[in-house]
Coordinates of C-alpha atoms in Angstrom, one line a residue:
Chain Q
M1 CA 0.4 -0.4 0.1
S2 CA 1.7 3.6 -1.2
E3 CA 1.8 6.6 0.7
L4 CA 0.1 5.4 4.1
N5 CA 1.4 8.8 5.4
K6 CA -1.8 10.4 4.1
L7 CA -3.8 7.9 5.9
T8 CA -6.6 10.0 8.6
V9 CA -6.3 8.6 11.8
S10 CA -9.5 6.7 11.9
E11 CA -8.7 4.9 7.9
A12 CA -5.4 4.0 9.5
R13 CA -7.0 2.0 12.7
E14 CA -9.3 0.1 10.4
L15 CA -6.2 -1.1 8.6
L16 CA -4.3 -1.9 11.6
R17 CA -7.2 -3.8 13.5
K18 CA -8.2 -5.4 9.9
K19 CA -4.2 -6.0 10.1
Q20 CA -3.8 -5.3 6.5
I21 CA -0.9 -3.2 7.7
T22 CA 1.3 -2.3 10.7
S23 CA 2.3 0.8 12.9
Q24 CA 5.9 0.0 11.9
E25 CA 5.1 0.3 8.2
I26 CA 2.7 3.5 8.6
T27 CA 5.7 4.8 10.6
K28 CA 8.7 4.2 8.6
A29 CA 6.4 5.7 5.9
C30 CA 6.1 9.1 7.4
L31 CA 9.9 9.4 8.9
A32 CA 10.2 9.2 5.3
E33 CA 8.4 12.2 4.4
I34 CA 9.8 13.9 7.2
E35 CA 13.3 13.6 5.7
S36 CA 11.8 14.8 2.6
A37 CA 10.5 18.2 4.0
S38 CA 13.0 19.2 5.5
V39 CA 12.3 23.0 4.0
L40 CA 8.9 22.9 5.5
N41 CA 10.7 23.1 8.9
A42 CA 7.8 21.8 10.8
F43 CA 9.7 18.8 12.7
V44 CA 12.6 20.2 15.1
C45 CA 14.1 16.9 16.0
S46 CA 13.1 13.3 14.7
T47 CA 12.4 10.8 17.3
A48 CA 12.8 8.0 14.8
D49 CA 14.7 5.0 17.3
I50 CA 11.9 5.9 20.1
A51 CA 8.9 5.6 17.4
L52 CA 10.1 2.3 15.9
D53 CA 10.4 1.2 19.0
R54 CA 6.8 2.3 20.3
A55 CA 5.7 1.3 16.3
K56 CA 7.0 -2.3 17.4
A57 CA 5.1 -2.4 20.9
A58 CA 2.0 -1.3 19.5
D59 CA 2.0 -3.8 16.7
K60 CA 2.1 -6.4 19.4
R61 CA -0.8 -5.3 21.0
I62 CA -2.6 -4.9 18.3
E63 CA -1.9 -8.6 17.7
K64 CA -3.6 -9.7 21.1
G65 CA -6.7 -7.6 20.4
D66 CA -6.0 -5.1 23.1
A67 CA -5.8 -2.0 21.0
P68 CA -7.0 1.5 22.1
S69 CA -8.4 3.5 19.0
M70 CA -4.5 5.5 19.2
C71 CA -2.8 2.1 18.9
G72 CA 0.2 2.5 16.3
I73 CA -0.9 6.2 15.3
P74 CA 2.3 8.1 14.2
I75 CA 1.6 11.9 15.5
G76 CA 4.1 14.8 15.6
I77 CA 4.1 16.4 19.4
K78 CA 4.8 20.7 19.9
D79 CA 8.1 21.2 21.5
L80 CA 6.0 22.6 24.3
F81 CA 5.1 19.6 25.8
C82 CA 7.7 18.4 28.1
T83 CA 8.7 14.7 26.9
K84 CA 10.8 12.5 28.8
G85 CA 14.9 12.4 27.7
I86 CA 13.7 14.2 24.5
T87 CA 15.1 17.8 24.0
T88 CA 12.2 20.0 25.0
Q89 CA 13.0 24.2 24.3
A90 CA 9.5 25.8 23.9
A91 CA 11.4 26.5 20.9
S92 CA 13.5 28.9 22.4
R93 CA 17.0 29.5 22.7
I94 CA 16.5 29.8 26.8
L95 CA 15.8 26.4 27.1
Q96 CA 19.3 25.1 24.9
G97 CA 19.7 21.1 25.8
F98 CA 16.9 21.4 28.2
K99 CA 15.3 17.5 28.7
P100 CA 12.5 17.0 30.8
E101 CA 13.2 14.5 33.6
Y102 CA 9.5 13.7 33.1
E103 CA 6.6 13.5 30.4
S104 CA 3.4 15.5 30.7
T105 CA 0.1 14.2 31.5
V106 CA -1.2 15.1 27.8
T107 CA 1.8 12.7 25.9
Q108 CA 1.3 10.4 28.8
N109 CA -1.8 9.5 28.0
L110 CA -1.5 8.8 24.4
Q111 CA 1.9 7.2 24.8
D112 CA -0.6 5.0 27.1
D113 CA -2.8 4.0 24.1
G114 CA 0.0 3.4 22.0
V115 CA 1.0 6.3 20.3
V116 CA 4.2 6.3 18.2
M117 CA 5.6 10.3 19.2
L118 CA 7.5 10.9 15.6
G119 CA 9.5 13.5 17.3
K120 CA 9.5 17.6 18.4
L121 CA 7.1 20.2 16.3
N122 CA 8.6 23.5 15.5
M123 CA 6.7 27.1 17.0
D124 CA 6.6 30.2 18.3
E125 CA 9.1 30.5 20.9
F126 CA 6.7 29.8 24.3
A127 CA 3.7 30.3 22.0
M128 CA 3.5 33.7 21.6
G129 CA 3.1 34.3 17.9
S130 CA 0.5 33.9 14.6
S131 CA 3.0 33.1 11.9
N132 CA 5.7 31.0 14.0
E133 CA 8.1 33.3 12.7
N134 CA 9.2 34.1 16.6
S135 CA 11.3 30.9 17.1
C136 CA 14.8 29.7 17.6
Y137 CA 14.4 27.2 15.1
G138 CA 13.7 29.6 12.3
N139 CA 10.5 29.4 10.2
V140 CA 8.2 27.3 9.4
I141 CA 6.6 26.9 6.2
N142 CA 3.3 26.4 4.8
P143 CA 2.9 23.7 2.8
W144 CA -0.2 25.4 0.8
R145 CA 0.9 28.0 -1.8
C146 CA -1.3 31.0 -3.5
R147 CA -1.9 29.5 -7.5
H148 CA 1.2 30.0 -9.6
D149 CA 3.0 31.9 -7.4
A150 CA 5.9 30.5 -5.2
R151 CA 6.0 33.4 -2.9
L152 CA 6.6 31.6 1.1
L153 CA 3.5 31.6 3.5
T154 CA 3.4 31.3 7.2
P155 CA 1.3 27.9 8.9
G156 CA 0.2 30.8 11.4
G157 CA 1.1 29.9 15.0
S158 CA 1.9 29.5 17.4
S159 CA 1.4 25.6 16.3
G160 CA 2.5 26.2 13.0
G161 CA 4.9 23.2 13.3
S162 CA 2.2 20.7 14.2
A163 CA -0.2 22.5 11.3
A164 CA 2.4 22.3 8.6
A165 CA 3.3 18.5 9.2
V166 CA -0.4 17.4 9.3
S167 CA -1.5 19.4 6.2
A168 CA 1.8 18.3 4.4
S169 CA 0.7 14.2 5.9
L170 CA 4.1 14.0 7.7
C171 CA 2.3 12.5 10.5
L172 CA -1.0 11.2 10.6
A173 CA -1.9 13.8 13.7
A174 CA -0.3 16.6 15.9
I175 CA -1.2 18.1 19.3
G176 CA -0.7 21.8 20.1
T177 CA -1.8 24.4 22.3
D178 CA -4.1 26.8 22.1
T179 CA -3.8 30.2 24.2
G180 CA -5.3 32.8 22.1
G181 CA -5.6 31.0 19.2
S182 CA -2.8 28.9 18.4
I183 CA -4.5 25.7 17.5
R184 CA -7.6 27.5 15.7
Q185 CA -6.0 29.4 13.4
P186 CA -2.7 27.7 12.0
A187 CA -5.7 25.0 11.7
S188 CA -7.5 27.3 9.1
F189 CA -4.4 28.6 7.5
T190 CA -3.4 25.1 6.4
G191 CA -6.5 23.2 5.7
I192 CA -6.9 20.7 8.8
T193 CA -9.2 21.0 11.7
G194 CA -8.7 21.6 15.3
I195 CA -10.1 21.9 18.7
K196 CA -9.3 24.0 22.1
P197 CA -11.2 21.9 24.5
T198 CA -12.8 23.7 27.0
Y199 CA -10.2 25.3 29.8
G200 CA -9.6 21.7 32.3
R201 CA -10.6 19.7 30.0
C202 CA -6.9 18.8 29.5
S203 CA -4.0 19.0 31.9
R204 CA -1.5 21.8 31.6
W205 CA 0.8 19.3 33.8
G206 CA 4.1 19.2 32.0
I207 CA 3.3 21.9 29.4
V208 CA 5.4 24.8 29.1
A209 CA 3.5 27.5 30.6
F210 CA 3.0 30.8 28.5
A211 CA -0.5 31.5 30.2
S212 CA -1.7 29.5 32.7
S213 CA -5.3 30.8 32.3
L214 CA -5.9 30.2 28.8
D215 CA -3.5 28.0 27.8
Q216 CA -4.7 24.5 27.0
A217 CA -3.7 21.4 24.6
G218 CA -6.0 19.7 21.7
P219 CA -5.4 17.9 18.3
M220 CA -4.7 18.9 15.3
T221 CA -6.2 16.6 12.6
K222 CA -6.8 15.7 8.8
S223 CA -11.0 15.4 10.2
V224 CA -13.1 15.9 12.7
R225 CA -13.3 12.5 13.2
D226 CA -9.9 12.0 14.2
A227 CA -10.1 15.4 16.8
A228 CA -12.5 13.0 17.9
I229 CA -10.7 10.0 18.6
M230 CA -7.4 12.0 19.4
L231 CA -9.2 14.1 22.4
E232 CA -10.8 11.3 23.6
S233 CA -6.9 9.7 24.3
M234 CA -5.4 12.9 25.6
C235 CA -7.7 14.5 28.3
G236 CA -8.9 13.3 31.2
H237 CA -9.0 14.4 35.3
D238 CA -4.7 14.8 36.5
P239 CA -4.6 15.5 40.1
K240 CA -0.9 17.0 38.8
D241 CA -2.9 19.7 37.4
S242 CA -5.5 21.7 40.2
T243 CA -7.3 23.3 37.0
S244 CA -8.5 19.8 35.4
H245 CA -11.3 19.0 36.0
D246 CA -12.8 15.7 37.4
L247 CA -15.4 15.0 34.7
P248 CA -15.6 11.6 32.9
V249 CA -14.3 11.5 29.2
P250 CA -17.0 10.5 27.0
N251 CA -16.3 9.1 23.8
F252 CA -16.8 11.9 21.7
E253 CA -16.8 9.6 18.5
S254 CA -20.2 8.4 19.4
A255 CA -21.5 12.0 18.8
L256 CA -20.5 12.1 15.6
T257 CA -24.2 11.5 14.5
N258 CA -24.8 14.5 11.9
D259 CA -27.7 15.1 13.3
I260 CA -28.9 18.6 14.4
R261 CA -32.0 19.4 13.7
G262 CA -33.8 21.7 16.1
K263 CA -30.6 22.9 17.3
T264 CA -30.1 26.8 17.1
V265 CA -26.7 28.5 16.2
G266 CA -25.7 31.3 16.8
I267 CA -24.5 34.4 14.1
P268 CA -22.8 37.3 16.5
I269 CA -22.8 40.3 14.3
E270 CA -19.5 41.6 16.2
Y271 CA -17.9 39.1 13.9
R272 CA -18.1 41.1 11.1
T273 CA -14.8 42.6 10.9
E274 CA -14.6 46.0 8.7
G275 CA -11.9 45.1 5.6
M276 CA -12.7 41.4 5.9
P277 CA -12.6 39.2 2.7
E278 CA -15.4 38.8 0.8
E279 CA -14.3 35.3 0.6
I280 CA -14.5 35.1 4.2
E281 CA -17.9 36.5 3.9
E282 CA -19.2 34.1 1.3
Q283 CA -17.6 30.8 3.2
W284 CA -19.1 32.2 6.5
A285 CA -23.0 32.2 4.5
R286 CA -22.2 29.0 3.1
G287 CA -21.7 27.4 6.6
R288 CA -24.7 29.1 7.7
Q289 CA -26.8 27.7 4.9
I290 CA -25.3 24.1 5.4
L291 CA -26.3 24.0 9.2
K292 CA -29.7 25.7 8.1
D293 CA -30.1 22.7 5.3
N294 CA -29.5 20.2 7.7
G295 CA -32.0 21.4 10.1
A296 CA -30.7 23.9 12.9
K297 CA -32.2 27.0 13.6
I298 CA -29.9 30.0 13.0
K299 CA -30.0 33.5 14.7
D300 CA -28.6 36.4 14.7
I301 CA -26.7 37.1 18.3
S302 CA -25.0 39.7 19.9
L303 CA -21.9 39.4 21.8
P304 CA -21.3 43.2 23.3
H305 CA -18.2 42.9 24.7
T306 CA -16.5 41.3 21.7
K307 CA -13.9 44.6 20.4
Y308 CA -12.3 43.9 23.8
A309 CA -11.4 41.0 23.7
L310 CA -8.2 41.2 22.4
P311 CA -6.9 44.4 24.7
V312 CA -8.2 42.3 27.2
Y313 CA -6.1 39.1 26.1
Y314 CA -3.1 41.6 25.8
V315 CA -3.3 42.6 29.4
I316 CA -3.5 39.3 30.6
A317 CA -1.6 37.2 28.9
P318 CA 1.6 39.6 29.2
A319 CA 1.0 39.6 32.8
E320 CA 0.6 35.8 33.5
A321 CA 4.0 35.5 30.9
S322 CA 5.9 37.5 32.8
S323 CA 5.0 35.6 36.1
N324 CA 5.6 32.2 34.3
L325 CA 8.4 32.8 32.4
S326 CA 10.8 34.4 35.6
R327 CA 11.6 30.7 36.4
Y328 CA 14.4 31.3 33.2
D329 CA 17.1 33.1 35.2
G330 CA 19.5 30.9 33.8
V331 CA 20.2 28.7 37.0
R332 CA 18.4 25.8 37.1
Y333 CA 17.9 24.3 33.5
G334 CA 18.7 26.0 29.7
Y335 CA 21.3 28.5 29.3
R336 CA 23.3 30.8 31.0
A337 CA 25.2 33.8 29.5
V338 CA 28.9 33.7 29.4
L339 CA 29.4 36.0 32.2
N340 CA 32.6 39.1 32.6
E341 CA 35.1 37.9 36.0
M342 CA 33.0 41.2 37.7
D343 CA 29.2 39.8 37.1
G344 CA 27.3 39.2 39.7
I345 CA 23.9 37.3 39.8
S346 CA 21.9 40.0 38.7
E347 CA 24.1 40.8 35.7
M348 CA 23.8 36.7 34.7
Y349 CA 20.0 37.0 35.5
E350 CA 19.9 40.2 32.7
K351 CA 22.1 38.4 30.3
T352 CA 20.8 34.8 30.7
R353 CA 17.5 36.6 29.8
A354 CA 18.4 39.1 27.2
E355 CA 20.5 36.5 25.2
G356 CA 18.1 33.7 25.5
F357 CA 14.7 35.1 24.7
G358 CA 13.5 36.6 21.3
A359 CA 12.2 39.5 20.4
E360 CA 8.7 39.1 20.9
V361 CA 8.8 37.7 24.4
K362 CA 10.9 40.1 25.8
R363 CA 8.1 42.9 24.7
R364 CA 5.4 40.3 26.1
V365 CA 7.4 39.9 29.4
M366 CA 8.0 43.5 29.5
I367 CA 3.8 44.3 29.2
G368 CA 3.4 42.1 31.7
T369 CA 6.2 43.7 34.3
Y370 CA 4.4 46.9 33.1
V371 CA 0.7 46.1 33.9
L372 CA 1.4 44.3 37.0
S373 CA 3.9 47.2 38.6
A374 CA 2.3 49.1 41.3
G375 CA 0.2 52.1 40.5
F376 CA -0.9 50.0 37.3
Y377 CA -2.5 46.6 38.7
D378 CA -5.9 48.2 39.0
A379 CA -5.8 50.0 36.2
Y380 CA -4.4 47.2 33.5
Y381 CA -4.7 44.0 35.1
N382 CA -8.1 44.0 37.5
Q383 CA -9.5 46.1 34.7
A384 CA -8.4 43.4 32.3
R385 CA -10.4 40.9 34.9
R386 CA -13.2 42.7 34.7
V387 CA -14.3 43.3 31.4
R388 CA -13.0 39.3 31.0
S389 CA -16.1 38.7 33.1
L390 CA -17.8 40.4 30.9
I391 CA -16.6 38.7 28.4
K392 CA -17.6 35.5 29.2
K393 CA -21.4 36.7 30.4
D394 CA -22.1 37.9 26.9
F395 CA -21.4 34.2 25.7
F396 CA -23.7 32.9 28.9
D397 CA -26.6 35.0 27.8
V398 CA -26.4 34.2 24.2
F399 CA -26.4 30.2 25.8
D400 CA -29.2 30.8 27.7
Q401 CA -31.2 32.2 25.0
G402 CA -31.0 28.8 23.7
V403 CA -28.1 29.2 21.7
D404 CA -26.4 26.0 21.2
A405 CA -23.5 26.5 19.0
I406 CA -22.1 29.6 17.3
L407 CA -20.4 30.3 14.3
T408 CA -17.8 32.5 12.9
P409 CA -15.0 32.9 10.8
T410 CA -11.5 31.3 12.3
T411 CA -9.6 34.1 11.3
P412 CA -9.8 38.1 9.3
S413 CA -7.5 36.5 6.2
A414 CA -6.6 33.8 4.6
A415 CA -2.7 32.7 4.9
F416 CA -0.2 35.4 4.6
E417 CA 3.3 35.8 2.8
I418 CA 6.4 35.2 5.1
G419 CA 8.2 38.4 6.4
Q420 CA 4.7 40.7 5.7
M421 CA 4.3 41.8 9.1
S422 CA 7.6 42.4 10.0
T423 CA 7.6 46.3 9.5
V424 CA 4.4 46.7 11.0
D425 CA 3.6 47.6 14.7
P426 CA 2.7 44.4 16.8
V427 CA -0.5 45.2 17.6
Q428 CA -1.3 44.2 13.7
M429 CA -0.4 41.1 14.0
Y430 CA -2.1 40.5 17.5
L431 CA -5.4 41.3 14.9
N432 CA -5.0 37.7 13.8
D433 CA -6.8 36.2 16.6
I434 CA -9.7 38.6 16.5
F435 CA -11.9 35.7 16.6
T436 CA -10.4 33.2 18.1
V437 CA -9.6 34.6 21.8
T438 CA -12.6 35.5 23.2
V439 CA -13.0 31.5 23.2
N440 CA -9.9 31.4 25.3
L441 CA -11.0 34.0 28.1
A442 CA -14.2 32.6 28.5
G443 CA -12.5 29.1 28.6
L444 CA -15.1 27.7 26.3
P445 CA -14.2 24.8 23.5
G446 CA -13.6 26.4 19.7
I447 CA -13.2 24.2 16.6
S448 CA -11.8 25.6 13.3
V449 CA -13.2 23.3 10.3
P450 CA -11.9 23.7 6.5
I451 CA -14.7 25.0 4.4
G452 CA -13.3 25.6 1.9
T453 CA -11.0 27.7 -0.5
N454 CA -10.2 31.2 -1.6
S455 CA -9.7 32.6 -5.3
Q456 CA -6.1 32.2 -5.0
G457 CA -6.5 28.4 -3.9
L458 CA -5.8 28.6 -0.1
P459 CA -8.0 27.2 2.2
L460 CA -10.3 28.9 5.2
G461 CA -11.8 28.0 7.9
L462 CA -14.8 28.1 10.1
Q463 CA -15.1 28.5 13.7
L464 CA -17.8 26.7 16.2
I465 CA -18.3 27.8 19.6
G466 CA -20.0 25.6 21.8
H467 CA -21.0 25.5 25.6
P468 CA -18.5 24.2 28.4
W469 CA -17.9 20.7 28.3
E470 CA -19.7 19.6 25.6
E471 CA -17.2 19.0 23.2
G472 CA -19.4 16.3 21.4
A473 CA -22.0 18.3 20.3
L474 CA -19.8 20.6 19.6
L475 CA -17.9 17.9 16.6
N476 CA -21.1 17.2 15.4
F477 CA -21.6 20.4 13.9
A478 CA -18.5 20.3 12.6
Y479 CA -19.0 17.3 11.5
V480 CA -21.8 18.0 10.1
L481 CA -20.0 21.2 8.4
E482 CA -17.6 19.3 7.0
Q483 CA -19.5 16.5 5.4
E484 CA -21.4 18.9 3.1
A485 CA -18.5 21.6 2.8
G486 CA -16.7 19.1 0.4
F487 CA -13.3 20.3 1.2
S488 CA -10.8 17.5 0.4
G489 CA -7.5 19.4 0.7
Q490 CA -4.4 18.8 0.2
P491 CA -1.9 20.6 -0.4
T492 CA 0.2 20.3 -4.0
K493 CA 3.3 18.9 -3.7
W494 CA 6.4 21.2 -4.1
W495 CA 8.9 20.6 -1.8
Chain A
M1 CA -0.9 57.7 27.6
T2 CA 2.6 58.0 26.6
V3 CA 5.7 55.6 28.1
E4 CA 9.0 57.4 28.5
I5 CA 12.3 55.7 27.9
S6 CA 13.1 56.2 31.2
T7 CA 10.2 54.0 32.2
V8 CA 11.1 51.2 29.3
A9 CA 14.5 51.3 30.8
K10 CA 12.8 51.0 34.6
V11 CA 10.3 48.1 33.3
A12 CA 13.3 46.4 31.4
K13 CA 15.3 46.2 34.5
L14 CA 12.3 44.7 36.8
S15 CA 11.9 42.3 34.2
R16 CA 15.6 41.5 34.3
I17 CA 16.1 41.7 31.0
K18 CA 19.4 43.4 29.7
V19 CA 18.4 46.3 26.7
D20 CA 20.7 48.1 25.5
D21 CA 20.4 52.1 25.0
E22 CA 20.0 52.4 21.8
T23 CA 17.4 49.8 21.6
L24 CA 15.1 51.7 23.9
P25 CA 13.5 53.9 21.9
E26 CA 12.3 51.4 19.7
L27 CA 10.9 49.2 22.7
A28 CA 9.6 52.8 23.9
R29 CA 7.4 52.5 20.4
D30 CA 6.2 49.3 20.7
F31 CA 5.6 49.6 24.1
N32 CA 3.2 52.6 23.1
A33 CA 1.3 51.2 20.1
I34 CA 0.5 48.2 22.6
L35 CA -0.6 50.3 25.6
G36 CA -2.5 52.4 23.3
F37 CA -4.2 49.4 22.4
I38 CA -5.2 48.3 25.4
E39 CA -5.7 51.5 26.9
Q40 CA -9.6 51.5 25.1
L41 CA -10.1 48.9 27.9
R42 CA -11.2 52.0 30.3
E43 CA -14.0 53.0 28.5
V44 CA -15.9 50.0 29.9
D45 CA -18.2 50.3 32.7
V46 CA -17.6 47.7 35.0
T47 CA -19.3 48.4 38.3
K48 CA -19.9 45.9 40.3
I49 CA -18.3 43.9 38.5
E50 CA -15.6 41.3 39.7
P51 CA -12.3 40.4 38.6
M52 CA -12.7 37.0 37.2
V53 CA -10.8 34.5 39.5
S54 CA -11.2 31.5 37.3
V55 CA -13.0 30.9 34.2
S56 CA -14.4 27.9 35.2
P57 CA -16.4 28.1 39.1
M58 CA -14.6 25.2 41.3
T59 CA -13.2 24.0 44.4
L60 CA -9.8 23.8 44.3
K61 CA -9.2 19.2 45.5
I62 CA -7.7 19.0 48.4
R63 CA -5.1 15.8 49.0
D64 CA -4.1 13.9 52.0
D65 CA -1.6 15.7 53.7
S66 CA 1.5 13.6 53.3
V67 CA 4.8 13.2 51.2
N68 CA 4.3 12.0 47.9
D69 CA 7.1 12.6 46.4
G70 CA 11.0 13.2 46.8
D71 CA 14.7 12.2 46.5
K72 CA 15.1 13.2 42.8
Q73 CA 18.2 15.7 43.9
R74 CA 19.6 14.1 40.4
Q75 CA 16.7 14.6 38.3
I76 CA 16.4 18.4 39.8
L77 CA 20.5 19.2 39.0
V78 CA 20.7 17.4 35.8
N79 CA 19.3 20.1 34.0
A80 CA 21.4 22.8 35.6
P81 CA 24.3 24.7 33.2
D82 CA 26.5 24.9 36.5
T83 CA 26.5 23.0 39.7
R84 CA 28.8 21.6 42.8
E85 CA 28.7 19.0 45.4
G86 CA 24.6 18.7 44.6
F87 CA 24.0 22.2 44.5
F88 CA 23.5 24.8 42.0
A89 CA 26.1 26.6 41.6
V90 CA 25.5 30.4 40.3
P91 CA 28.3 33.3 40.8
K92 CA 29.0 35.3 44.2
V93 CA 26.6 37.0 45.7
V94 CA 27.2 40.5 47.3
E95 CA 24.5 42.8 49.0

């Protein structure tokens, strides 16, 4: 069988169970693809030996008939997840050479189910960015290009390596993390599916922290069914993360019934922004029509505090980051600057952090320090936390009016060119997350599903937002969209 | 409100990040763009609204008050840039 790397998780599961292929065969196919796709710069480290060992073990398990859905599936892991004995750098120089002595709960859960780790994936440094251009490993390249145009595009960020790797079929699926849109925006830019579950669904233990009240892990996959299968394997209560909820893990896959009759889908008027390309508007209308044709009621809704979501985010996320990133001091792990004989401990901290952090990380740490400093704490940080309460209330008000899910575009544009944002002020880049960031602030689940392509042939995604802890119902809405949208997108191989 | 270069230098110091004098003006520009953007939060009426503490309502779990981890000196030190006799080593601290 050729091109095993192009299989979806559910197709591979079927073939593995029927013993028509082995995990070792799929794993080898993926490793060969990774090798030939180095120009995309998606994988920063390949763990071929570990992958083949785990594939062999998975094949034995499948042989015995004791195989969970994810058993034997080769995936890629964002560099933000601690993986025991394997370099984990969060794409930052400051974690140079760091090899964790422990495994993150999410990757452990996957490993327990027999998942095969192919290697670590590139990302924006400490998950800060929307284009994967802030990485100590260099830019990730989007496998998609405009028609008749060889210019290189960004895959979005911060989970840009995960998105590019899945889109280019270097792995069957990948894990990402999402603090303000870092799973959904790159999924949209690369024509794949990505879900950020409810805050507290996946354990954050062993994930390098960026903004702890917003960070969540989630799957990035080639289909909605794959997202359901993989999310179930990743999530679950973990005593090591006090914000992880003690709720049973539902069978998400069984929620994919294609039946959304009588459900209400809200269309928020505030998500129609100035200057949004008409093609995105059209795809959004198409999504509405698909859900309507499948028996859902469409309702115009208002989420009045939407315009304040990004400003709130750019207070809260940097504030939490400045606190979380204070641990990188050159003492316990990673990089330490070369010091002069006269340098004391303060010089060690200051030089280490100046040389170890990239520009965007420094900017956010300093903004965070500023908004938390005496005299500004109330005006910025507490004010942002109050407005955050209002943003969350907006969502719960419409849920109380009987809205089951909310449909929006995932991003205000398709993938943009590498370097395009380098000359503008940082706020322009932040606007990429305008539709996704509200979901993190409210702790809700959100999913991006590919809906079609624009006139240049680039993928566009729609976002669905659901009730807390109802990822199953949310995935089902996404499933309906996916089935009807008929997006069979794969980038034409040029690398 | 405009942030002065001296304020940025102070914030850099508080953040323990060394910033060269020649980079300060550029950083101040970025600061002002970002702070100008978040400034709009001031116009929101937040009367009687509490600052959010936890995004999903929950009570923290309490576990048994017993030792459940430890004896990990090797694992803790293994990634350190400099160690001596089982401790982290840092430059001399003179107060």
